[in-house]
CSV table of C-alpha atoms and ligand atoms in Angstrom, one decimal:
chain,number,residue,atom,x,y,z
A,1,MET,CA,108.8,-0.9,-63.6
A,2,ARG,CA,105.9,-3.3,-63.9
A,3,LEU,CA,103.1,-1.9,-65.9
A,4,ALA,CA,101.3,-5.1,-66.8
A,5,PRO,CA,99.1,-6.0,-63.8
A,6,GLY,CA,100.7,-9.5,-63.5
A,7,PRO,CA,99.3,-12.0,-61.0
A,8,ARG,CA,97.8,-9.4,-58.7
A,9,SER,CA,94.9,-7.5,-60.2
A,10,HIS,CA,92.2,-6.1,-58.2
A,11,CYS,CA,88.7,-5.4,-59.3
A,12,PRO,CA,88.2,-1.6,-59.3
A,13,TYR,CA,84.7,-2.1,-58.1
A,14,CYS,CA,85.0,-4.5,-55.1
A,15,TYR,CA,88.7,-4.6,-54.6
A,16,GLU,CA,89.0,-8.3,-54.5
A,17,GLU,CA,92.0,-9.9,-56.1
A,18,ILE,CA,91.1,-11.7,-59.2
A,19,SER,CA,93.2,-13.6,-61.9
A,20,GLN,CA,92.4,-13.9,-65.6
A,21,ARG,CA,91.8,-17.6,-65.3
A,22,GLN,CA,88.8,-17.2,-63.1
A,23,THR,CA,87.1,-14.8,-65.4
A,24,TRP,CA,83.3,-14.6,-65.6
A,25,PHE,CA,81.3,-13.5,-68.6
A,26,ARG,CA,77.8,-12.0,-68.9
A,27,CYS,CA,75.6,-13.3,-71.8
A,28,ALA,CA,75.3,-10.7,-74.6
A,29,GLY,CA,71.5,-11.1,-74.5
A,30,ARG,CA,71.2,-11.3,-78.3
A,31,THR,CA,68.9,-13.8,-80.1
A,32,SER,CA,70.9,-16.8,-81.3
A,33,PRO,CA,70.5,-18.1,-84.9
A,34,SER,CA,68.3,-20.8,-83.6
A,35,GLY,CA,66.0,-18.2,-82.1
A,36,LYS,CA,67.0,-18.7,-78.4
A,37,ARG,CA,67.6,-15.7,-76.2
A,38,CYS,CA,68.6,-15.4,-72.5
A,39,ALA,CA,66.0,-13.3,-70.6
A,40,PRO,CA,67.4,-10.6,-68.4
A,41,GLU,CA,66.8,-10.9,-64.7
A,42,PRO,CA,68.3,-9.3,-61.5
A,43,ASP,CA,71.7,-10.6,-60.6
A,44,PRO,CA,71.7,-11.3,-56.8
A,45,VAL,CA,75.5,-11.2,-56.5
A,46,LEU,CA,75.7,-7.8,-58.2
A,47,ARG,CA,72.8,-6.6,-56.2
A,48,ASP,CA,74.3,-7.6,-52.9
A,49,ARG,CA,77.7,-6.2,-53.7
A,50,THR,CA,76.9,-2.9,-55.4
A,51,GLY,CA,73.2,-2.2,-54.9
A,52,PHE,CA,72.4,-2.5,-58.6
A,53,GLY,CA,69.1,-4.4,-58.9
A,54,GLY,CA,68.3,-4.0,-62.5
A,55,ALA,CA,67.7,-7.0,-64.9
A,56,LEU,CA,70.7,-8.3,-66.9
A,57,PRO,CA,71.4,-11.3,-68.9
A,58,PRO,CA,72.9,-14.3,-67.0
A,59,ALA,CA,76.5,-14.6,-65.8
A,60,PHE,CA,78.6,-17.6,-66.2
A,61,ALA,CA,82.3,-18.7,-65.6
A,62,ALA,CA,84.7,-19.3,-68.4
A,63,ASP,CA,88.3,-19.0,-69.3
A,64,GLY,CA,88.9,-15.3,-69.8
A,65,ARG,CA,92.3,-15.5,-71.6
A,66,LYS,CA,90.7,-15.4,-75.0
A,67,GLY,CA,88.5,-12.4,-74.3
A,68,ALA,CA,85.3,-14.1,-75.4
A,69,ALA,CA,83.2,-17.1,-74.4
A,70,THR,CA,80.0,-18.8,-75.5
A,71,CYS,CA,77.0,-18.6,-73.3
A,72,PRO,CA,76.1,-22.2,-72.2
A,73,GLU,CA,72.3,-21.4,-72.4
A,74,CYS,CA,71.9,-19.6,-75.7
A,75,MET,CA,75.2,-20.4,-77.4
A,76,VAL,CA,75.8,-16.8,-78.4
A,77,GLU,CA,79.3,-15.5,-78.1
A,78,THR,CA,79.9,-12.7,-75.6
A,79,THR,CA,82.8,-10.4,-74.8
A,80,ILE,CA,81.4,-8.9,-71.7
A,81,ILE,CA,83.9,-9.8,-69.0
A,82,ILE,CA,82.7,-9.4,-65.4
A,83,CYS,CA,84.3,-9.7,-62.0
A,84,PRO,CA,83.9,-13.2,-60.6
A,85,VAL,CA,83.3,-11.7,-57.1
A,86,CYS,CA,80.9,-8.9,-57.6
A,87,HIS,CA,79.8,-9.4,-61.1
A,88,SER,CA,80.5,-5.8,-62.2
A,89,ARG,CA,81.4,-5.4,-65.8
A,90,LEU,CA,85.2,-4.9,-66.0
A,91,PRO,CA,86.6,-2.1,-68.1
A,92,VAL,CA,87.8,-2.9,-71.6
A,93,HIS,CA,91.4,-3.8,-71.4
A,94,PHE,CA,91.1,-4.8,-67.8
A,95,GLY,CA,94.0,-7.2,-67.1
A,96,LYS,CA,95.8,-6.1,-70.2
A,97,VAL,CA,96.6,-2.5,-69.3
A,98,GLY,CA,98.4,-1.3,-66.3
A,99,SER,CA,95.5,-1.0,-64.0
A,100,ARG,CA,96.4,1.1,-61.0
A,101,LEU,CA,94.0,1.7,-58.2
A,102,ILE,CA,94.4,5.1,-56.5
A,103,VAL,CA,92.0,5.6,-53.7
A,104,PRO,CA,91.2,8.6,-51.6
A,105,VAL,CA,90.6,8.3,-47.8
A,106,GLY,CA,89.9,10.8,-45.1
A,107,ALA,CA,87.9,11.6,-41.9
A,108,LYS,CA,84.4,13.0,-41.9
A,109,GLU,CA,84.1,16.4,-43.4
A,110,ALA,CA,87.7,16.4,-44.6
A,111,GLY,CA,86.5,17.5,-48.0
A,112,LYS,CA,86.7,14.2,-49.8
A,113,THR,CA,83.6,14.6,-52.0
A,114,VAL,CA,84.3,18.1,-53.1
A,115,PHE,CA,88.0,17.2,-53.7
A,116,MET,CA,87.1,14.2,-55.8
A,117,THR,CA,84.6,16.2,-57.9
A,118,VAL,CA,86.9,19.1,-58.6
A,119,LEU,CA,89.8,16.8,-59.2
A,120,VAL,CA,88.0,14.7,-61.8
A,121,HIS,CA,86.7,17.9,-63.4
A,122,GLU,CA,90.2,19.4,-63.6
A,123,LEU,CA,91.6,16.1,-65.0
A,124,MET,CA,88.9,16.3,-67.7
A,125,HIS,CA,89.7,19.9,-68.6
A,126,GLN,CA,92.9,21.9,-67.7
A,127,THR,CA,95.1,19.2,-66.4
A,128,GLY,CA,94.1,16.8,-69.2
A,129,GLN,CA,95.1,19.4,-71.8
A,130,ARG,CA,98.4,20.0,-70.0
A,131,PHE,CA,99.4,16.3,-70.2
A,132,ASN,CA,97.7,15.5,-73.4
A,133,ALA,CA,95.6,13.1,-71.3
A,134,ALA,CA,92.0,12.1,-71.3
A,135,ILE,CA,89.9,10.9,-68.4
A,136,THR,CA,86.5,9.2,-68.9
A,137,GLY,CA,84.2,7.3,-66.8
A,138,ALA,CA,85.0,3.6,-67.2
A,139,ASP,CA,81.4,2.5,-67.2
A,140,ASP,CA,77.9,4.0,-67.8
A,141,PHE,CA,77.0,4.1,-64.2
A,142,THR,CA,80.1,6.2,-63.3
A,143,ARG,CA,79.6,8.5,-66.3
A,144,TYR,CA,75.9,9.1,-65.4
A,145,ARG,CA,76.5,9.4,-61.6
A,146,PHE,CA,79.5,11.7,-61.8
A,147,ALA,CA,77.7,14.1,-64.2
A,148,SER,CA,74.4,14.2,-62.3
A,149,ASP,CA,75.3,13.7,-58.7
A,150,TYR,CA,78.7,15.4,-58.4
A,151,GLU,CA,79.5,17.7,-61.3
A,152,ARG,CA,76.1,19.3,-61.8
A,153,PRO,CA,75.3,20.4,-58.2
A,154,LEU,CA,78.8,21.8,-57.7
A,155,TYR,CA,79.5,23.5,-61.0
A,156,ARG,CA,76.1,24.3,-62.4
A,157,GLU,CA,74.0,24.8,-59.3
A,158,SER,CA,76.9,26.1,-57.1
A,159,ARG,CA,75.6,23.8,-54.3
A,160,LEU,CA,78.0,21.8,-52.0
A,161,LEU,CA,77.1,18.2,-51.7
A,162,PRO,CA,75.4,16.9,-48.6
A,163,PRO,CA,77.6,14.7,-46.3
A,164,THR,CA,78.1,11.4,-47.8
A,165,ALA,CA,75.7,8.8,-46.3
A,166,VAL,CA,77.2,6.3,-43.9
A,167,GLY,CA,77.5,3.3,-46.1
A,168,GLY,CA,76.1,-0.1,-45.3
A,169,THR,CA,78.5,-2.6,-46.4
A,170,TYR,CA,78.3,-2.4,-50.2
A,171,ASP,CA,75.4,-0.1,-51.0
A,172,GLN,CA,77.6,2.2,-53.0
A,173,ALA,CA,79.8,1.3,-55.9
A,174,PRO,CA,82.9,3.3,-56.5
A,175,LEU,CA,83.3,5.7,-59.4
A,176,VAL,CA,85.9,4.2,-61.9
A,177,PHE,CA,87.7,6.4,-64.4
A,178,ARG,CA,90.1,5.6,-67.0
A,179,PHE,CA,93.1,7.9,-67.3
A,180,THR,CA,94.8,7.7,-70.7
A,181,THR,CA,98.1,9.5,-71.6
A,182,GLU,CA,100.3,9.0,-74.6
A,183,ALA,CA,103.7,7.8,-73.4
A,184,PRO,CA,106.5,10.3,-74.1
A,185,ARG,CA,108.9,9.2,-76.7
A,186,ARG,CA,112.5,10.3,-76.6
A,187,LEU,CA,114.2,11.5,-79.7
A,188,ASN,CA,117.9,12.2,-79.7
A,189,GLY,CA,117.7,12.0,-75.9
A,190,ARG,CA,115.2,14.9,-75.8
A,191,LEU,CA,111.5,14.9,-75.4
A,192,ARG,CA,110.0,15.4,-78.8
A,193,LEU,CA,108.6,18.8,-79.1
A,194,ALA,CA,105.8,18.5,-81.5
A,195,GLY,CA,103.2,18.2,-78.7
A,196,VAL,CA,105.7,16.6,-76.4
A,197,PHE,CA,103.8,13.3,-76.0
A,198,GLY,CA,102.7,13.1,-79.6
A,199,SER,CA,104.0,9.7,-80.6
A,200,GLY,CA,104.2,7.0,-77.9
A,201,ASP,CA,101.7,4.3,-77.2
A,202,PRO,CA,98.8,5.2,-74.9
A,203,LYS,CA,99.2,4.3,-71.2
A,204,ARG,CA,96.0,3.6,-69.3
A,205,THR,CA,95.4,3.8,-65.5
A,206,LEU,CA,92.2,3.0,-63.7
A,207,LEU,CA,91.3,5.4,-61.0
A,208,SER,CA,88.8,4.1,-58.5
A,209,PHE,CA,87.2,6.6,-56.2
A,210,PHE,CA,85.1,5.2,-53.5
A,211,ASP,CA,83.4,8.1,-52.0
A,212,THR,CA,83.2,6.8,-48.5
A,213,ALA,CA,81.5,8.5,-45.6
A,214,GLY,CA,84.2,9.8,-43.3
A,215,GLU,CA,82.7,7.7,-40.5
A,216,ASP,CA,83.3,4.5,-42.4
A,217,LEU,CA,86.9,4.8,-41.5
A,218,HIS,CA,86.3,3.7,-37.9
A,219,SER,CA,83.0,2.1,-37.6
A,220,GLN,CA,83.9,-1.5,-36.7
A,221,GLN,CA,81.7,-3.0,-39.3
A,222,SER,CA,83.5,-1.4,-42.1
A,223,ILE,CA,87.1,-2.1,-41.1
A,224,GLU,CA,87.1,-5.3,-43.1
A,225,GLN,CA,86.0,-3.3,-46.2
A,226,ASN,CA,88.6,-0.6,-45.6
A,227,VAL,CA,91.3,-3.2,-45.3
A,228,ARG,CA,90.4,-4.6,-48.6
A,229,TYR,CA,90.0,-1.1,-50.1
A,230,LEU,CA,93.4,0.1,-48.9
A,231,GLY,CA,95.0,-3.2,-49.5
A,232,ALA,CA,94.1,-3.2,-53.1
A,233,ALA,CA,95.3,0.3,-53.7
A,234,ASP,CA,98.5,1.0,-55.6
A,235,GLY,CA,98.6,4.5,-54.2
A,236,VAL,CA,96.7,6.3,-51.4
A,237,LEU,CA,95.5,9.8,-51.3
A,238,LEU,CA,95.0,10.7,-47.7
A,239,LEU,CA,93.0,13.8,-47.3
A,240,LEU,CA,93.5,15.7,-44.0
A,241,ASP,CA,91.6,18.7,-42.8
A,242,PRO,CA,93.9,21.3,-41.2
A,243,LEU,CA,90.8,22.8,-39.6
A,244,GLN,CA,90.7,19.7,-37.3
A,245,MET,CA,94.1,20.7,-35.9
A,246,ARG,CA,94.1,22.8,-32.8
A,247,GLY,CA,97.0,24.9,-33.9
A,248,ALA,CA,95.5,25.7,-37.3
A,249,ARG,CA,92.0,26.3,-36.1
A,250,ASP,CA,93.3,29.4,-34.2
A,251,LEU,CA,94.9,30.7,-37.3
A,252,VAL,CA,92.1,30.6,-39.9
A,253,LYS,CA,90.9,33.5,-41.9
A,254,PRO,CA,88.0,35.4,-40.2
A,255,GLY,CA,84.8,34.3,-41.7
A,256,THR,CA,85.8,30.7,-42.3
A,257,ARG,CA,83.2,28.1,-41.8
A,258,LEU,CA,84.7,25.7,-39.3
A,259,PRO,CA,83.8,22.1,-39.4
A,260,SER,CA,82.1,20.6,-36.4
A,261,SER,CA,84.9,19.5,-34.1
A,262,GLY,CA,83.7,16.0,-33.7
A,263,ALA,CA,85.8,14.4,-36.3
A,264,ASP,CA,89.1,12.7,-35.6
A,265,ASP,CA,92.2,14.8,-35.7
A,266,PRO,CA,94.4,14.2,-38.7
A,267,ALA,CA,97.2,12.4,-36.7
A,268,THR,CA,94.7,9.8,-35.5
A,269,VAL,CA,93.4,9.4,-39.0
A,270,LEU,CA,96.9,8.8,-40.3
A,271,GLU,CA,97.5,6.3,-37.6
A,272,ARG,CA,94.4,4.4,-38.4
A,273,VAL,CA,95.1,4.3,-42.1
A,274,THR,CA,98.6,3.2,-41.3
A,275,ASP,CA,97.3,0.3,-39.2
A,276,LEU,CA,94.9,-0.8,-42.0
A,277,LEU,CA,97.7,-0.7,-44.6
A,278,LEU,CA,100.1,-2.6,-42.2
A,279,ALA,CA,97.4,-5.2,-41.6
A,280,LYS,CA,97.2,-5.9,-45.3
A,281,GLU,CA,100.9,-5.8,-46.1
A,282,GLY,CA,101.3,-8.5,-43.4
A,283,GLY,CA,105.0,-8.6,-44.0
A,284,LYS,CA,107.7,-8.2,-41.6
A,285,PRO,CA,106.8,-5.6,-38.9
A,286,THR,CA,110.1,-3.8,-39.4
A,287,ARG,CA,109.5,-3.1,-43.1
A,288,LYS,CA,108.1,0.2,-44.2
A,289,ILE,CA,105.0,0.5,-46.3
A,290,SER,CA,105.9,0.8,-50.0
A,291,LYS,CA,102.8,2.2,-51.5
A,292,PRO,CA,103.1,5.9,-52.3
A,293,LEU,CA,101.2,7.9,-49.8
A,294,ALA,CA,100.1,11.5,-50.8
A,295,ILE,CA,99.2,13.4,-47.6
A,296,VAL,CA,97.0,16.1,-48.7
A,297,PHE,CA,96.0,19.1,-46.6
A,298,THR,CA,92.6,20.3,-47.8
A,299,LYS,CA,90.9,23.7,-47.6
A,300,MET,CA,94.2,25.6,-47.7
A,301,ASP,CA,92.4,28.8,-48.8
A,302,THR,CA,91.5,29.3,-45.1
A,303,LEU,CA,95.2,29.5,-44.1
A,304,MET,CA,96.9,31.3,-47.1
A,305,HIS,CA,96.9,34.6,-45.3
A,306,ASP,CA,99.0,33.2,-42.5
A,307,LEU,CA,101.8,32.1,-44.9
A,308,LYS,CA,105.1,33.8,-45.3
A,309,LYS,CA,105.4,36.0,-48.4
A,310,THR,CA,108.0,33.6,-49.9
A,311,SER,CA,105.9,30.5,-49.3
A,312,PRO,CA,105.9,28.1,-52.3
A,313,LEU,CA,102.2,27.7,-51.4
A,314,LEU,CA,101.6,31.3,-52.7
A,315,ARG,CA,103.2,30.7,-56.0
A,316,SER,CA,101.1,29.8,-59.0
A,317,PRO,CA,101.5,26.1,-59.6
A,318,PRO,CA,103.6,24.9,-62.6
A,319,GLU,CA,101.8,24.5,-65.9
A,320,GLU,CA,104.4,22.5,-67.9
A,321,PRO,CA,103.6,19.0,-69.2
A,322,TYR,CA,105.6,17.2,-66.6
A,323,PHE,CA,105.6,16.8,-62.9
A,324,ASP,CA,107.7,19.5,-61.4
A,325,GLU,CA,109.7,17.7,-58.7
A,326,ARG,CA,111.4,20.8,-57.3
A,327,ASP,CA,108.2,22.7,-56.8
A,328,SER,CA,106.7,19.7,-55.1
A,329,LEU,CA,109.6,19.2,-52.7
A,330,GLU,CA,109.5,22.9,-51.7
A,331,VAL,CA,105.8,22.5,-50.9
A,332,HIS,CA,106.6,19.3,-49.0
A,333,THR,CA,109.2,21.1,-46.8
A,334,GLU,CA,106.9,24.0,-46.3
A,335,ILE,CA,104.1,21.8,-45.0
A,336,GLN,CA,106.5,20.0,-42.7
A,337,ARG,CA,107.3,23.4,-41.3
A,338,LEU,CA,103.7,24.4,-41.0
A,339,LEU,CA,102.9,21.1,-39.1
A,340,ALA,CA,104.9,22.4,-36.2
A,341,ARG,CA,102.8,25.6,-36.3
A,342,TRP,CA,99.6,23.6,-36.5
A,343,GLU,CA,100.5,21.3,-33.6
A,344,GLY,CA,100.8,18.4,-35.9
A,345,THR,CA,104.4,17.2,-35.7
A,346,ARG,CA,103.1,13.8,-34.7
A,347,ILE,CA,101.9,13.4,-38.3
A,348,ASP,CA,105.4,13.7,-39.6
A,349,GLN,CA,106.7,11.2,-37.1
A,350,ILE,CA,104.1,8.6,-38.1
A,351,ALA,CA,104.8,9.2,-41.8
A,352,GLN,CA,108.6,8.9,-41.4
A,353,LEU,CA,108.5,5.8,-39.4
A,354,ASN,CA,106.1,3.9,-41.5
A,355,TYR,CA,106.3,4.9,-45.2
A,356,ARG,CA,109.0,4.5,-47.7
A,357,ARG,CA,107.4,7.1,-50.1
A,358,TYR,CA,105.2,9.9,-48.8
A,359,ARG,CA,104.8,13.5,-49.8
A,360,TYR,CA,102.8,16.4,-48.4
A,361,PHE,CA,100.5,18.6,-50.5
A,362,GLY,CA,98.4,21.7,-49.7
A,363,VAL,CA,95.3,22.1,-51.9
A,364,SER,CA,92.1,24.0,-52.0
A,365,ALA,CA,89.3,22.5,-54.1
A,366,LEU,CA,87.0,25.5,-53.9
A,367,GLY,CA,89.6,28.3,-53.5
A,368,GLU,CA,87.4,30.0,-51.1
A,369,THR,CA,85.3,29.3,-48.0
A,370,PRO,CA,81.6,28.5,-49.0
A,371,THR,CA,78.8,30.8,-48.0
A,372,GLN,CA,76.8,30.4,-44.7
A,373,ASP,CA,74.3,28.3,-46.5
A,374,ASN,CA,76.9,26.1,-47.9
A,375,ARG,CA,77.0,27.3,-51.5
A,376,VAL,CA,80.0,27.9,-53.6
A,377,ALA,CA,81.2,31.6,-53.2
A,378,ALA,CA,80.2,34.1,-55.9
A,379,ARG,CA,83.4,33.8,-57.8
A,380,GLY,CA,82.8,30.1,-58.4
A,381,VAL,CA,85.0,27.0,-58.0
A,382,ARG,CA,88.6,28.1,-58.2
A,383,PRO,CA,90.8,25.1,-57.4
A,384,TYR,CA,94.4,25.5,-56.3
A,385,ARG,CA,96.9,22.6,-56.8
A,386,VAL,CA,94.2,19.9,-56.6
A,387,ALA,CA,95.8,17.7,-59.3
A,388,ASN,CA,99.3,17.7,-57.8
A,389,PRO,CA,98.9,14.8,-55.4
A,390,ILE,CA,97.6,12.5,-58.1
A,391,LEU,CA,100.1,13.6,-60.5
A,392,TRP,CA,102.8,12.8,-58.0
A,393,ILE,CA,101.4,9.3,-57.7
A,394,LEU,CA,101.1,8.8,-61.5
A,395,ALA,CA,104.7,10.0,-61.8
A,396,GLN,CA,105.7,7.4,-59.2
A,397,PHE,CA,104.3,4.8,-61.5
A,398,GLY,CA,106.1,6.3,-64.5
A,399,ILE,CA,102.8,7.3,-66.1
A,400,ILE,CA,103.6,10.9,-66.4
A,401,PRO,CA,107.2,12.4,-66.8
A,402,VAL,CA,109.1,14.1,-64.0
A,403,LYS,CA,111.5,16.9,-64.2
B,1,LIG,N1,87.2,26.6,-47.3
B,1,LIG,C1,87.0,25.4,-47.9
B,1,LIG,N2,86.1,24.6,-47.4
B,1,LIG,C2,85.9,23.4,-48.1
B,1,LIG,C3,86.7,23.1,-49.2
B,1,LIG,N3,86.3,21.8,-49.6
B,1,LIG,C4,85.3,21.4,-48.7
B,1,LIG,N4,85.1,22.4,-47.8
B,1,LIG,C5,84.1,22.4,-46.7
B,1,LIG,O1,84.0,21.1,-46.1
B,1,LIG,C6,82.7,20.6,-46.2
B,1,LIG,C7,82.8,19.1,-46.3
B,1,LIG,O2,83.2,18.8,-47.6
B,1,LIG,P1,82.8,17.4,-48.2
B,1,LIG,O3,83.6,17.3,-49.5
B,1,LIG,O4,81.4,17.1,-48.2
B,1,LIG,O5,83.6,16.4,-47.1
B,1,LIG,P2,83.6,14.9,-47.0
B,1,LIG,O6,85.0,14.5,-46.5
B,1,LIG,O7,83.1,14.2,-48.3
B,1,LIG,O8,82.5,14.6,-45.8
B,1,LIG,P3,81.7,13.3,-45.5
B,1,LIG,O9,81.1,12.8,-46.7
B,1,LIG,O10,80.8,13.8,-44.4
B,1,LIG,O11,82.7,12.3,-44.9
B,1,LIG,C8,82.1,21.3,-47.3
B,1,LIG,O12,80.7,21.4,-47.1
B,1,LIG,C9,82.7,22.7,-47.3
B,1,LIG,O13,82.0,23.5,-46.3
B,1,LIG,C10,87.6,24.0,-49.7
B,1,LIG,O14,88.4,23.7,-50.6
B,1,LIG,N5,87.8,25.2,-49.0
B,2,LIG,MG1,81.6,13.0,-48.7
B,3,LIG,ZN1,84.6,-7.1,-58.3
B,4,LIG,ZN1,72.8,-16.5,-73.0
């Protein structure tokens, strides 16, 4: 397995491919011994690509392999490495650690924003503890924005977030997180027990969440951006809303708030994402897509009452510090069966034909349908299996252990 990023590294902010030789730096902005200091000013490249218009010290190109360079203006050394394309500051260790981009996509109202918020929250708390892992925002902007625009409204004010604005081309930067686990070390062929992962070297993965508006997936202007976004991804989380499927819509729990039926049906969304991925792979038309694809059915709380008593989706999910392959396969098979009931067998045909590795998941970010005025129900956010899809992808990369 290749953990080092090798020749193909993608910027987690703009998804362009970059190599370490083309690195750019940003001046540290300190006063040099001779009294010279570069004045901060807006960076037009950064502003066009990410919308950030604040003043910063100047950017310049230099060989990035040493990790530091001297600013040609003020002669002060800097270690601030930036992306040559979008001028975003790259995370520490970028290019040196296995940077894996995992990106979520889905149609309008599929539940992307809520899912991402709850997922990151879970990774920061319960799931993090379970895997002895830590997840932190990779930059100040992500840390600030996640806390104030995502976590606070949902968890502290019990408010669901408004529909994500239809993006212009680059007016929104993705949220980038660093997921760090300690690699398991084997002792006498067995996982060491003192805090199972207590002793290996840390493994780091970058998770880049571009909270796109659902419409972005098919408005013609953003196709190019989506091709790049999906092309750069090492793993894809495809969020599908069962409430957009005719068969499932008839089965939902009374009192469920149904989404407006204007969005694309899940099979069409999968088709579109498949086309975008194929366009980027560019390889032989007969080859299957090799990126792991997690096909995630959201809002499962609305359909739980319709499941058989023995359904794996009614069990409490595993809590052990490894990815439980058997449980996951049982859920996969169960969803395959449900697809027939929801009039969605076309989804399985598309997946089988085009993907080498795909798996179905059923999750609920909220655990319950929101109130009529779109607030979190009285019992609060009670997620069900939200972390499983990303854990599966991380397990595909060898970042967390499988059993
Ligand atoms: N029952 C139930 N409803 C949910 C759940 N998650 C989201 N919803 C509902 O789905 C709506 C849309 O969720 P969002 O996360 O905003 O969806 P989105 O995909 O980001 O939508 P756009 O930003 O418009 O593309 C929410 O306002 C909720 O009403 C869930 O876990 N259970
Ligand atoms: Mg959204
Ligand atoms: Zn970039
Ligand atoms: Zn300078």
